Coordinates of C-alpha atoms and ligand atoms in Angstrom, one line a residue:
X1 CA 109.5 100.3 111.7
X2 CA 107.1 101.7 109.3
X3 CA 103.7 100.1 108.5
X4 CA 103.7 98.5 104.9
X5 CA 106.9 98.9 104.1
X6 CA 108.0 96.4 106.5
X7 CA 106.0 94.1 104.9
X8 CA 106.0 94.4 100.8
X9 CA 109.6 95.6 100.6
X10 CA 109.4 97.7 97.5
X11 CA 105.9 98.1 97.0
X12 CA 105.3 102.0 97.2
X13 CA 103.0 102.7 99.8
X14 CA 100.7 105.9 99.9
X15 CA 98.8 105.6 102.7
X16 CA 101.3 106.2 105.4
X17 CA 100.4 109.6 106.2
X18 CA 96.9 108.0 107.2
X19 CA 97.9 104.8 109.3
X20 CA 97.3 105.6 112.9
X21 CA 97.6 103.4 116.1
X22 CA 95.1 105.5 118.8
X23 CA 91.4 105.6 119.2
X24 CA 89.6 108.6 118.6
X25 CA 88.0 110.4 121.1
X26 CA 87.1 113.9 121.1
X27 CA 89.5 114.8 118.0
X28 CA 92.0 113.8 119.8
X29 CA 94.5 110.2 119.9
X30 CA 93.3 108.4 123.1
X31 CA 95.1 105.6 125.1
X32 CA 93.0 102.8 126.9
X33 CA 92.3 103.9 130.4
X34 CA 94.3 100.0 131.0
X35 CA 96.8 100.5 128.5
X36 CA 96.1 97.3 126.5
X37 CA 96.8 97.3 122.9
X38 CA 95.8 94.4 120.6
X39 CA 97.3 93.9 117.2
X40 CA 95.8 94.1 113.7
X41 CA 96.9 91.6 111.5
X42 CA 97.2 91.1 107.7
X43 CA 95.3 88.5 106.4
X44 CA 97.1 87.4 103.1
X45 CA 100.7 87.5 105.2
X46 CA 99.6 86.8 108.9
X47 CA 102.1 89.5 109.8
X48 CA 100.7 92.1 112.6
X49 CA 100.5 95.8 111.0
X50 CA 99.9 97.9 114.1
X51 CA 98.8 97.6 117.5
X52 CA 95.7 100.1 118.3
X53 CA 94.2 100.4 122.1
X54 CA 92.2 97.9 123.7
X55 CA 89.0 100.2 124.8
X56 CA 86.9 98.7 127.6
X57 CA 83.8 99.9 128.6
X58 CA 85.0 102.7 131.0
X59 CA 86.6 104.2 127.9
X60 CA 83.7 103.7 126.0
X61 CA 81.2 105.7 128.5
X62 CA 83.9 108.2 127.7
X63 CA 83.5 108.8 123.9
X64 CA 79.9 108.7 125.1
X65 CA 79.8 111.6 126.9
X66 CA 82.0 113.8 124.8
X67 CA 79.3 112.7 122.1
X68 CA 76.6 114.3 124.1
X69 CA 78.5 117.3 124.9
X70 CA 79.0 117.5 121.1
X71 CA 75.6 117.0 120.0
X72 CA 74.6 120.5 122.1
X73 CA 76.1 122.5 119.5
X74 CA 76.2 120.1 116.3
X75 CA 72.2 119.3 116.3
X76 CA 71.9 123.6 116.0
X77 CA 74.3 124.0 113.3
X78 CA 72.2 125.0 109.6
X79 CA 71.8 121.8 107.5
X80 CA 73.9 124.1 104.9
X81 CA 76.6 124.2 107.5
X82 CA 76.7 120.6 107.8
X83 CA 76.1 119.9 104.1
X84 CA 79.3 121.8 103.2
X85 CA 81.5 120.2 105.9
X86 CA 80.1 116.5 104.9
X87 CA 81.3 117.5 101.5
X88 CA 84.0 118.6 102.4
X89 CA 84.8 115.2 104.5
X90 CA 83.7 113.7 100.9
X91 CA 86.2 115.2 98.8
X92 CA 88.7 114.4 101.1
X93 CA 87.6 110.6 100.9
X94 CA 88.1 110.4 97.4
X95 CA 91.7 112.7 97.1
X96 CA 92.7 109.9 99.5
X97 CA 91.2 107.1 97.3
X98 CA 94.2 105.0 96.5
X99 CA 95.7 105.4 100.2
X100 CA 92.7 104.8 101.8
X101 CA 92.2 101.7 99.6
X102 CA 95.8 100.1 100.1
X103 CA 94.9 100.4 104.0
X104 CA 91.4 98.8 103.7
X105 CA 93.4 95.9 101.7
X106 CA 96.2 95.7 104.1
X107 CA 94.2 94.8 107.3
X108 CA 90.7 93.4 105.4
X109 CA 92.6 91.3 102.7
X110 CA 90.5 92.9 100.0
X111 CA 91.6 92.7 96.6
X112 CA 93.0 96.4 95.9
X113 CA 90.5 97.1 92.5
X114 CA 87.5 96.2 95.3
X115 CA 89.2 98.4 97.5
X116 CA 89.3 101.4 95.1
X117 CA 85.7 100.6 94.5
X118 CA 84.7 100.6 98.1
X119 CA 86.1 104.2 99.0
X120 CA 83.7 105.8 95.9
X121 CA 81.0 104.0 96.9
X122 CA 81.5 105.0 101.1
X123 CA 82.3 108.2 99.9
X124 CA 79.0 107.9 98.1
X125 CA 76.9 108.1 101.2
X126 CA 78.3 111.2 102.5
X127 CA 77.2 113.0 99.0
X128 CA 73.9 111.9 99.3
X129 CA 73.3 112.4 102.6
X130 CA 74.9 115.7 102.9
X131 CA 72.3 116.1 100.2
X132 CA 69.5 114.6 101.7
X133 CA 70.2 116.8 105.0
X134 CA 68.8 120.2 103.4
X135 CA 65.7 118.1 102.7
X136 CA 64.7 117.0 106.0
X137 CA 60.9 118.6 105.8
X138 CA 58.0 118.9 109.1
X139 CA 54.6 119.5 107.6
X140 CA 51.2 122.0 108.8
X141 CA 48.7 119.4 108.6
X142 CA 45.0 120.0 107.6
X143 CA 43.4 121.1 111.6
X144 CA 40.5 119.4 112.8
X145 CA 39.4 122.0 114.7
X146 CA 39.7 126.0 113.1
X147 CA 41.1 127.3 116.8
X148 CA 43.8 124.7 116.5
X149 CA 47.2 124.5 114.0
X150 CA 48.8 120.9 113.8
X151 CA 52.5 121.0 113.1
X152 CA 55.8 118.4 112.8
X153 CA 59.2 118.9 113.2
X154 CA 61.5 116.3 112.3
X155 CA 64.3 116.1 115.2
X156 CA 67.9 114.5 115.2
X157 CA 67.4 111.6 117.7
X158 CA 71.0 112.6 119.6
X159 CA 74.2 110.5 119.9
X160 CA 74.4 107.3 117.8
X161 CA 76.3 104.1 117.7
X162 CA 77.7 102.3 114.7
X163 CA 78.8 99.1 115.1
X164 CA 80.9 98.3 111.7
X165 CA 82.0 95.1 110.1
X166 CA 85.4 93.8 109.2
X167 CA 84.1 93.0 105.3
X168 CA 83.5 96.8 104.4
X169 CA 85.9 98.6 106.7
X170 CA 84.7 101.8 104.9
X171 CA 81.7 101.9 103.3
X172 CA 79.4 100.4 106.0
X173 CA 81.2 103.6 108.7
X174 CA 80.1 105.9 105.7
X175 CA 76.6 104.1 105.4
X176 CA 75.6 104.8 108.8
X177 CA 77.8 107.7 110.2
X178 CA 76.5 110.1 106.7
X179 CA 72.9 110.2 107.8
X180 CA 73.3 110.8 111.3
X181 CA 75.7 113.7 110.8
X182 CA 74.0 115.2 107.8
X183 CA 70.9 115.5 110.8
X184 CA 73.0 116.9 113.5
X185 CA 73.4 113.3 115.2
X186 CA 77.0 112.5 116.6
X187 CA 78.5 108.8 116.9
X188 CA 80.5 106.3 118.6
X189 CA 82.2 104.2 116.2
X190 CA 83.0 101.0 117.2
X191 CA 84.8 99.2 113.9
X192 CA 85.5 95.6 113.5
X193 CA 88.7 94.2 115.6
X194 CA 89.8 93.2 112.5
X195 CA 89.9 96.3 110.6
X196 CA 90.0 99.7 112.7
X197 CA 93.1 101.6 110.8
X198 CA 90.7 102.7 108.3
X199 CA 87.8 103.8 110.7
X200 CA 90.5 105.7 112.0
X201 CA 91.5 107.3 108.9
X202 CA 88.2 108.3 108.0
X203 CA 87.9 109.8 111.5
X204 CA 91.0 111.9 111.0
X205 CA 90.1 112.5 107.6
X206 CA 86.3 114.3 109.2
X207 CA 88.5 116.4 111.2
X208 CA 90.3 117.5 108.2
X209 CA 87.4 118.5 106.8
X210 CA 86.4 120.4 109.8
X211 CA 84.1 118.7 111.5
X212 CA 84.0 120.0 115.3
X213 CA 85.6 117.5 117.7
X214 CA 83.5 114.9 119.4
X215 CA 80.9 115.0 116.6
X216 CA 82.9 111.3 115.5
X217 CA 84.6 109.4 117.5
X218 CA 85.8 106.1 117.3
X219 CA 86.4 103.3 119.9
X220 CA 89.0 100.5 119.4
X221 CA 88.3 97.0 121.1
X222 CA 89.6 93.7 120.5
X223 CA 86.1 92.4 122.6
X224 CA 83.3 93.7 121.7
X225 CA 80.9 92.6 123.8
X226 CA 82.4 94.7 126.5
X227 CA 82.3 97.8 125.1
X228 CA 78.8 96.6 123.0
X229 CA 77.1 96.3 126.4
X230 CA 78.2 100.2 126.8
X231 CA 76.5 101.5 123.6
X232 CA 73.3 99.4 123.9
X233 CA 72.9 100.0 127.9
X234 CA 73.8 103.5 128.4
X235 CA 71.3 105.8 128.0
X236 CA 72.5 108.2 126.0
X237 CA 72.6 106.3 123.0
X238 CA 69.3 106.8 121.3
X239 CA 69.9 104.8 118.2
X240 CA 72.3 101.9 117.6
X241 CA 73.0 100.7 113.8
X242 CA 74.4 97.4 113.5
X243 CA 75.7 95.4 110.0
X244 CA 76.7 91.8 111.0
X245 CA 75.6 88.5 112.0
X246 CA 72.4 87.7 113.3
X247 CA 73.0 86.0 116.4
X248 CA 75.2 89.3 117.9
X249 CA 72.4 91.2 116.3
X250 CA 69.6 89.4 118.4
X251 CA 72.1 90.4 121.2
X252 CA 72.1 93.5 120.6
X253 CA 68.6 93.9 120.2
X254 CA 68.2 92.6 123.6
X255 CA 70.2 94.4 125.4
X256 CA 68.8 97.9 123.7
X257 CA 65.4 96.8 124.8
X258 CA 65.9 98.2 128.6
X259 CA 66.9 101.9 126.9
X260 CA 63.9 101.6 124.3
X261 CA 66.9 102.2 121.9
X262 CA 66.0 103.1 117.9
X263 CA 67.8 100.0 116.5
X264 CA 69.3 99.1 112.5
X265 CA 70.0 96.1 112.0
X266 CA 71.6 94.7 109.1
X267 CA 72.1 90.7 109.5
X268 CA 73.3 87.8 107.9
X269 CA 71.7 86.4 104.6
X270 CA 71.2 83.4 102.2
X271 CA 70.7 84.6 99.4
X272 CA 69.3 82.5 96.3
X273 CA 70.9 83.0 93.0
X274 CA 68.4 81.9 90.3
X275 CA 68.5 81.0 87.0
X276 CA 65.5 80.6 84.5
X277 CA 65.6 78.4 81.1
X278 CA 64.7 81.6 79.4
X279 CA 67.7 83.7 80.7
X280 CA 70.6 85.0 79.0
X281 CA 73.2 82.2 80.2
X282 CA 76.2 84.2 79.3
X283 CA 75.1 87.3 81.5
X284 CA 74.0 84.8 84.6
X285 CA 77.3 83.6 84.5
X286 CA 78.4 86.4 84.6
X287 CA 76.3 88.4 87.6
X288 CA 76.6 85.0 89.2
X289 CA 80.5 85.1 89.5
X290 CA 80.8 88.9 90.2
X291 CA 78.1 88.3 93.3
X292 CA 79.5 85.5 94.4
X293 CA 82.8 86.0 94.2
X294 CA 82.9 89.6 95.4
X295 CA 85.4 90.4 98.2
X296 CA 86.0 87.1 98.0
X297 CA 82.8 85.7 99.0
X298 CA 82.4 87.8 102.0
X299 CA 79.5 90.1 101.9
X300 CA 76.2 89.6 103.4
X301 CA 74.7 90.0 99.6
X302 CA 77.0 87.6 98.1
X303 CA 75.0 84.6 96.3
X304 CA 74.7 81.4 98.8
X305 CA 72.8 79.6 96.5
X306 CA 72.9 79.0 92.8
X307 CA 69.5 77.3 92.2
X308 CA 69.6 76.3 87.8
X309 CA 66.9 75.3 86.1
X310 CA 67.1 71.5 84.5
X311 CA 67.1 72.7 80.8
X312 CA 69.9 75.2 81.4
X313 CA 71.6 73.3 83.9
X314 CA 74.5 71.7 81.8
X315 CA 75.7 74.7 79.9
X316 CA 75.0 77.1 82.8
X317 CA 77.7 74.7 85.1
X318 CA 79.9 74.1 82.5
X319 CA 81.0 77.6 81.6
X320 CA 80.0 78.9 85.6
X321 CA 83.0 76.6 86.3
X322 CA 85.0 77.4 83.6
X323 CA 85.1 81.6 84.3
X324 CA 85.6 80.2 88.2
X325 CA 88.8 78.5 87.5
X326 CA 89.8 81.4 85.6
X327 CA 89.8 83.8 89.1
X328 CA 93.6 84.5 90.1
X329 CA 94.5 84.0 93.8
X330 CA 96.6 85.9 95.6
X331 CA 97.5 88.9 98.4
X332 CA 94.8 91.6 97.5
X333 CA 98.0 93.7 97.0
X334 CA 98.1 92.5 93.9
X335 CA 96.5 94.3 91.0
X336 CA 95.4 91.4 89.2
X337 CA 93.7 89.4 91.8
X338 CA 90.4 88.5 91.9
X339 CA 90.5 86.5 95.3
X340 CA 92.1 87.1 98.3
X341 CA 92.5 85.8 101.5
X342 CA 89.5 85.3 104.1
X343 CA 89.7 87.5 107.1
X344 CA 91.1 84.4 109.4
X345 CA 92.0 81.5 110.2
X346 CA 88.3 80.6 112.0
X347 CA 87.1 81.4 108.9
X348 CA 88.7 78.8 106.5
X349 CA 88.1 76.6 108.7
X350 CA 84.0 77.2 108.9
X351 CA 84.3 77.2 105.1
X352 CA 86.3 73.6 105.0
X353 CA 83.7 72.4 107.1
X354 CA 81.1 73.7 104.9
X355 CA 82.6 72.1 102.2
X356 CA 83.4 68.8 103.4
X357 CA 80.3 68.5 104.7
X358 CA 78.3 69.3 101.4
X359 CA 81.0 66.4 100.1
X360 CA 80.0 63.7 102.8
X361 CA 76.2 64.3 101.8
X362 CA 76.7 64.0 98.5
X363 CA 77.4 66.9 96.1
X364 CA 80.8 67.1 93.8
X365 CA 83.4 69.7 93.1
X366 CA 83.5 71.0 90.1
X367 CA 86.1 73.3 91.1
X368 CA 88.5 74.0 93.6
X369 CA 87.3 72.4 97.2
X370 CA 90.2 72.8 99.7
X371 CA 92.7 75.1 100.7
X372 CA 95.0 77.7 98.3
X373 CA 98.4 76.2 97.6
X374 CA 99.1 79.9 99.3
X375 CA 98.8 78.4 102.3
X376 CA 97.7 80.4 105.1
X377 CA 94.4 82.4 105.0
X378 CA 93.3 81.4 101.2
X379 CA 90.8 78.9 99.7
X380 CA 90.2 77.8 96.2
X381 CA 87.7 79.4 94.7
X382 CA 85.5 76.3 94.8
X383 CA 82.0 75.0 92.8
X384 CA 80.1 72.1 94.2
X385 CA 77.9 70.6 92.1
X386 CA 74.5 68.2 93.1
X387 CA 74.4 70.3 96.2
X388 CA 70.6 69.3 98.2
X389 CA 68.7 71.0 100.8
X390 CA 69.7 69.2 103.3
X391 CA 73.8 69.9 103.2
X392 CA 75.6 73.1 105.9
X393 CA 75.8 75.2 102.7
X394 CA 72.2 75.5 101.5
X395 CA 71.4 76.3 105.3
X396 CA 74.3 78.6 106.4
X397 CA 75.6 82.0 105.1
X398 CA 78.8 80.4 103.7
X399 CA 80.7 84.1 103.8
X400 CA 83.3 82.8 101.6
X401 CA 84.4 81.3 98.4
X402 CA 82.2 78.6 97.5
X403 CA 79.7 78.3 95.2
X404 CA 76.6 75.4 95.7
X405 CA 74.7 74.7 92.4
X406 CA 71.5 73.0 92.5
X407 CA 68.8 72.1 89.8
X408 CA 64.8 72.9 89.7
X409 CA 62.2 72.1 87.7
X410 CA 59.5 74.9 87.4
X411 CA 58.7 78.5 88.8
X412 CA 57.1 76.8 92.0
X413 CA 60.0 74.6 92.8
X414 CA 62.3 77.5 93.0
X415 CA 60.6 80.0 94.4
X416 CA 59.4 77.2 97.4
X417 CA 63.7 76.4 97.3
X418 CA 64.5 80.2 97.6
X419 CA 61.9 81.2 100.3
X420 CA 63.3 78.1 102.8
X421 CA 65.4 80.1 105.0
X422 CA 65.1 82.3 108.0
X423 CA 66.9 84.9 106.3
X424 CA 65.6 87.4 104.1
X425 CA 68.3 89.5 102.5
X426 CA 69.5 89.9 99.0
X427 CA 68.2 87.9 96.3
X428 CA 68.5 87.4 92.5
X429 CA 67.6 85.9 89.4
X430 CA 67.9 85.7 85.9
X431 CA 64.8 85.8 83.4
X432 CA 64.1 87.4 79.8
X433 CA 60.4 86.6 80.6
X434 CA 58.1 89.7 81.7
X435 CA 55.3 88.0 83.4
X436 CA 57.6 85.5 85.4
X437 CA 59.7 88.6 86.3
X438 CA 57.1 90.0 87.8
X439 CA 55.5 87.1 89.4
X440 CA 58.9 85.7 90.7
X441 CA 59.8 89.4 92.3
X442 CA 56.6 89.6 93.6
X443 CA 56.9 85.8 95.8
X444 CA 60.3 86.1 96.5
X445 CA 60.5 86.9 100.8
X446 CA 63.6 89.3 100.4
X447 CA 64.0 93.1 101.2
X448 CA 66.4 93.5 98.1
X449 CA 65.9 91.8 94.5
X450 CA 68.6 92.6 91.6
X451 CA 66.6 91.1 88.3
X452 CA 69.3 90.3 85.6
X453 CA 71.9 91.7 87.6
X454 CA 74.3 90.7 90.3
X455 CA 75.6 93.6 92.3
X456 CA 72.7 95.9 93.5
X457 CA 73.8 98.0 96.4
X458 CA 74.5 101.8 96.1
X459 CA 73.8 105.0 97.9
X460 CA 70.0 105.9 96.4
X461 CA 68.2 102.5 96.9
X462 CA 67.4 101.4 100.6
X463 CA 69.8 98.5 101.5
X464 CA 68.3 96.1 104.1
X465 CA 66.5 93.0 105.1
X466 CA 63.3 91.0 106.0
X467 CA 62.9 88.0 108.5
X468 CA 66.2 87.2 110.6
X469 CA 68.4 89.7 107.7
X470 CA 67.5 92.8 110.3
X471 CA 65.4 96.0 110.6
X472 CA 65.7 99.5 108.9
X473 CA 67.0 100.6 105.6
X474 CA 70.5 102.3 105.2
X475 CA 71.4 104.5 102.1
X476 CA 68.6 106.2 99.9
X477 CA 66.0 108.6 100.8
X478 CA 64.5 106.3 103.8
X479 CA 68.0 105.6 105.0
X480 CA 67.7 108.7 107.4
X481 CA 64.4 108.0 109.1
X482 CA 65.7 106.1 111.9
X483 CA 68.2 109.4 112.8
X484 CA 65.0 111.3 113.2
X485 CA 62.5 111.8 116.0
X486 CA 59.3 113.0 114.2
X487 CA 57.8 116.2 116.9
X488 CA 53.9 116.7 116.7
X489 CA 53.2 120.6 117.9
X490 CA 49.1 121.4 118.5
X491 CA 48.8 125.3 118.3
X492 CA 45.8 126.2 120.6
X493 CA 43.9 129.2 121.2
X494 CA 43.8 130.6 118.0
Ligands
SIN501 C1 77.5 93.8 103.5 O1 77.9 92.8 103.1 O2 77.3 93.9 104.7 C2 77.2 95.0 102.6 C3 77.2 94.7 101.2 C4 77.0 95.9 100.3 O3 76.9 97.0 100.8 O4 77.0 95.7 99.1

């Protein structure tokens, strides 16, 4: 019964050669010590694609180990010698680009052009950070004293653990795992339960590319808490990078505490979607669907909340709701769809509840509202209208397809508006004015602002958040500080 196949009848699969169903554990397929399995399912079909081993945290001290024995040689290795097998690992990435997409949109649901996307921009991070690797500098500082030479080294912390989410089964592995190899760190993956075939691809994929064994590994669990107790506790983890929701975040952060762990967290968000009476309406409408809508509302930088001003209001809504009815719903298999399903069933239900909340309180759909006549995991692409402060969706990351609009009246209002949450993500608005650019940039309480733009993430700038949104920065020139120890040296006796 092959993968795929089973399921789309003639569709022609290419990614069979890279499906597999073991954890990865010193370049080699590993069983569970227990031999539990737990199934990944497809999210547009509800059909189970593979069963991959249920890791516990036995297994997981394990892949910890082997890490350590792995990081004896790895951390000595030239930064040339790593640069050429991370680019090697790269190029392999992108020969296996329409494989390695059609797996990310069988088990994440992700509409197969977004797919495509992700692997060039995953693969992304392990080019710049192959890069960046040769770069890593110490200094001779200025002495105080002329018997005396000051000196720093910059040092790979030792063995790392990536905890992934389900929404960018690729990219977010690539985000974290890049910069720690490219500095002689190794890692313990632990993917989403949701989406682990294409960690393990990518895994397999590093071997290929000839990256020594045990330098990535990759532990399957269907309960993470288990085997997240094992990365954050044990002591030879020295860093832990984390993208997901802020309450398991908080956890996490907790639990590292004993170990004195290097943490990177990258946490929910709320982020405000703004719209000035001087902006180019046409283009908001536009960067305002393609954040929104992206991976069908599911990313932590997707816009929560469309805040309009009054003058614009009217024409901004109209033909917002016009290009939102337009989006075609269907399996992400499907080249010409915009929206797929949500990852689960949990999850349609949180946004229903968003939704029928925001309708109990007050505000209107303009489009959309319920379920996808699909049935199963899919939801209208939906836009409320006359949505208030007080309603789930101005509060909540909504992590889905639904769009809140609400109206202000001056610079203060909305700024005041998109400050009034405890995140502190991605934010974004829309102005042709210089000076309120500047002002409004300046006030907003974000770690990321995209100015006339909706879609701002990519390997040079440093991704991360502010507030409750997390700690650290991943991708860019700052996005390896946290795989470094910095070494002072004082060179007496001179
Ligand atoms: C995320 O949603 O966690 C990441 C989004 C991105 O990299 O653009």
């Amino acid at each position: 019964m092959t993968l795929g196949l089973l399921l789309y009848g003639n569709w022609e699969m290419s990614f069979e050669h890279l499906v597999f169903h073991k954890a990865w554990v010193n370049g080699q397929w590993t069983e569970s010590n227990s031999g539990k399995t737990f199934a990944v399912v497809d999210p547009a079909s509800g059909h189970e694609l593979a069963r991959v081993p249920d890791l516990d945290a036995q297994d997981t001290r394990n892949a910890i180990n082997v890490a350590d024995q792995a990081f004896k040689s790895w951390k000595n290795q030239t930064a040339k010698e790593r640069f050429q097998l991370l680019k090697n690992w790269h190029q392999l990435i992108i020969d296996n680009q329409p494989a390695l997409a059609e797996l990310m949109t069988m088990e994440s649901g992700k509409p197969l052009t977004e797919s495509m996307d992700e692997v060039l921009y995953g693969a992304s991070f392990i080019e710049w950070f192959a890069e960046q690797g040769k770069r890593i500098d110490g200094d001779v500082i200025q002495t105080p004293s002329s018997d005396r030479r000051i000196i720093t080294l910059k040092q790979p912390v030792g063995v790392c653990a990536a905890i992934t989410p389900w929404n960018f089964p690729l990219a977010m592995i690539t985000r974290k795992c890049a910069p720690a190899l490219a500095v002689g760190c190794t890692v313990v993956i632990k993917p989403a339960e949701a989406t682990p075939l294409t960690a393990l691809a990518l895994a397999k994929l590093a071997q290929d590319a000839g990256i020594p064994d045990g330098v990535v590994n990759v532990v399957t669990a269907s309960h993470g808490k288990e085997v997240g107790e094992e990365l954050t506790r044990n002591p030879i983890i020295k860093k832990i990078s984390f993208t997901g929701s802020t309450p398991v975040g908080k956890l996490l952060m907790k639990q590292s505490a004993d170990t004195v762990k290097k943490v990177s967290m990258e946490l929910g968000g709320n982020a405000p979607f703004i719209v000035f009476d001087d902006a180019d309406i046409d283009a908001a409408v536009q960067g305002a669907v393609t954040s929104k809508y992206r991976n069908t509302g599911q990313t932590c930088v997707c816009a929560n909340r469309i805040l309009v001003q009054e003058g614009v209001y009217e024409e901004f809504v109209t033909k917002f709701a016009d290009a939102v009815s337009n989006l075609a719903v269907g399996p992400g298999t499907n080249p010409d769809v915009a929206i797929g399903p949500v990852i689960n069933q949990a999850a349609l239900n949180k946004i229903q509840g968003l939704v029928d909340d925001a309708l109990n309180r007050g505000a209107k759909t303009l489009v959309g509202g319920t379920t996808h006549e699909l049935g199963g995991n899919f939801f209208q692409p939906t836009v409320l209208a006359g949505v208030t402060s007080d309603m789930r969706v101005a509060k909540e990351e909504i992590f889905g397809p639904i769009a809140p609009v609400f109206t202000f009246k001056d610079d203060q209002e909305a700024i005041e508006l998109a400050n009034d949450t405890e995140f502190g993500l991605a934010s974004y608005f829309y102005s042709n004015n210089l000076p309120r650019v500047w002002k409004v940039a300046e006030q907003l309480e974000y770690g990321m602002v995209g100015l006339n733009v909706g879609i701002i993430a990519n390997e040079v700038a440093p991704f991360g958040g502010i507030k409750e949104s997390g700690l650290g920065r991943e991708g860019s020139k700052y996005g390896v500080d946290d795989y470094l120890e910095l070494k002072y040296m004082c060179l007496g006796g001179l």
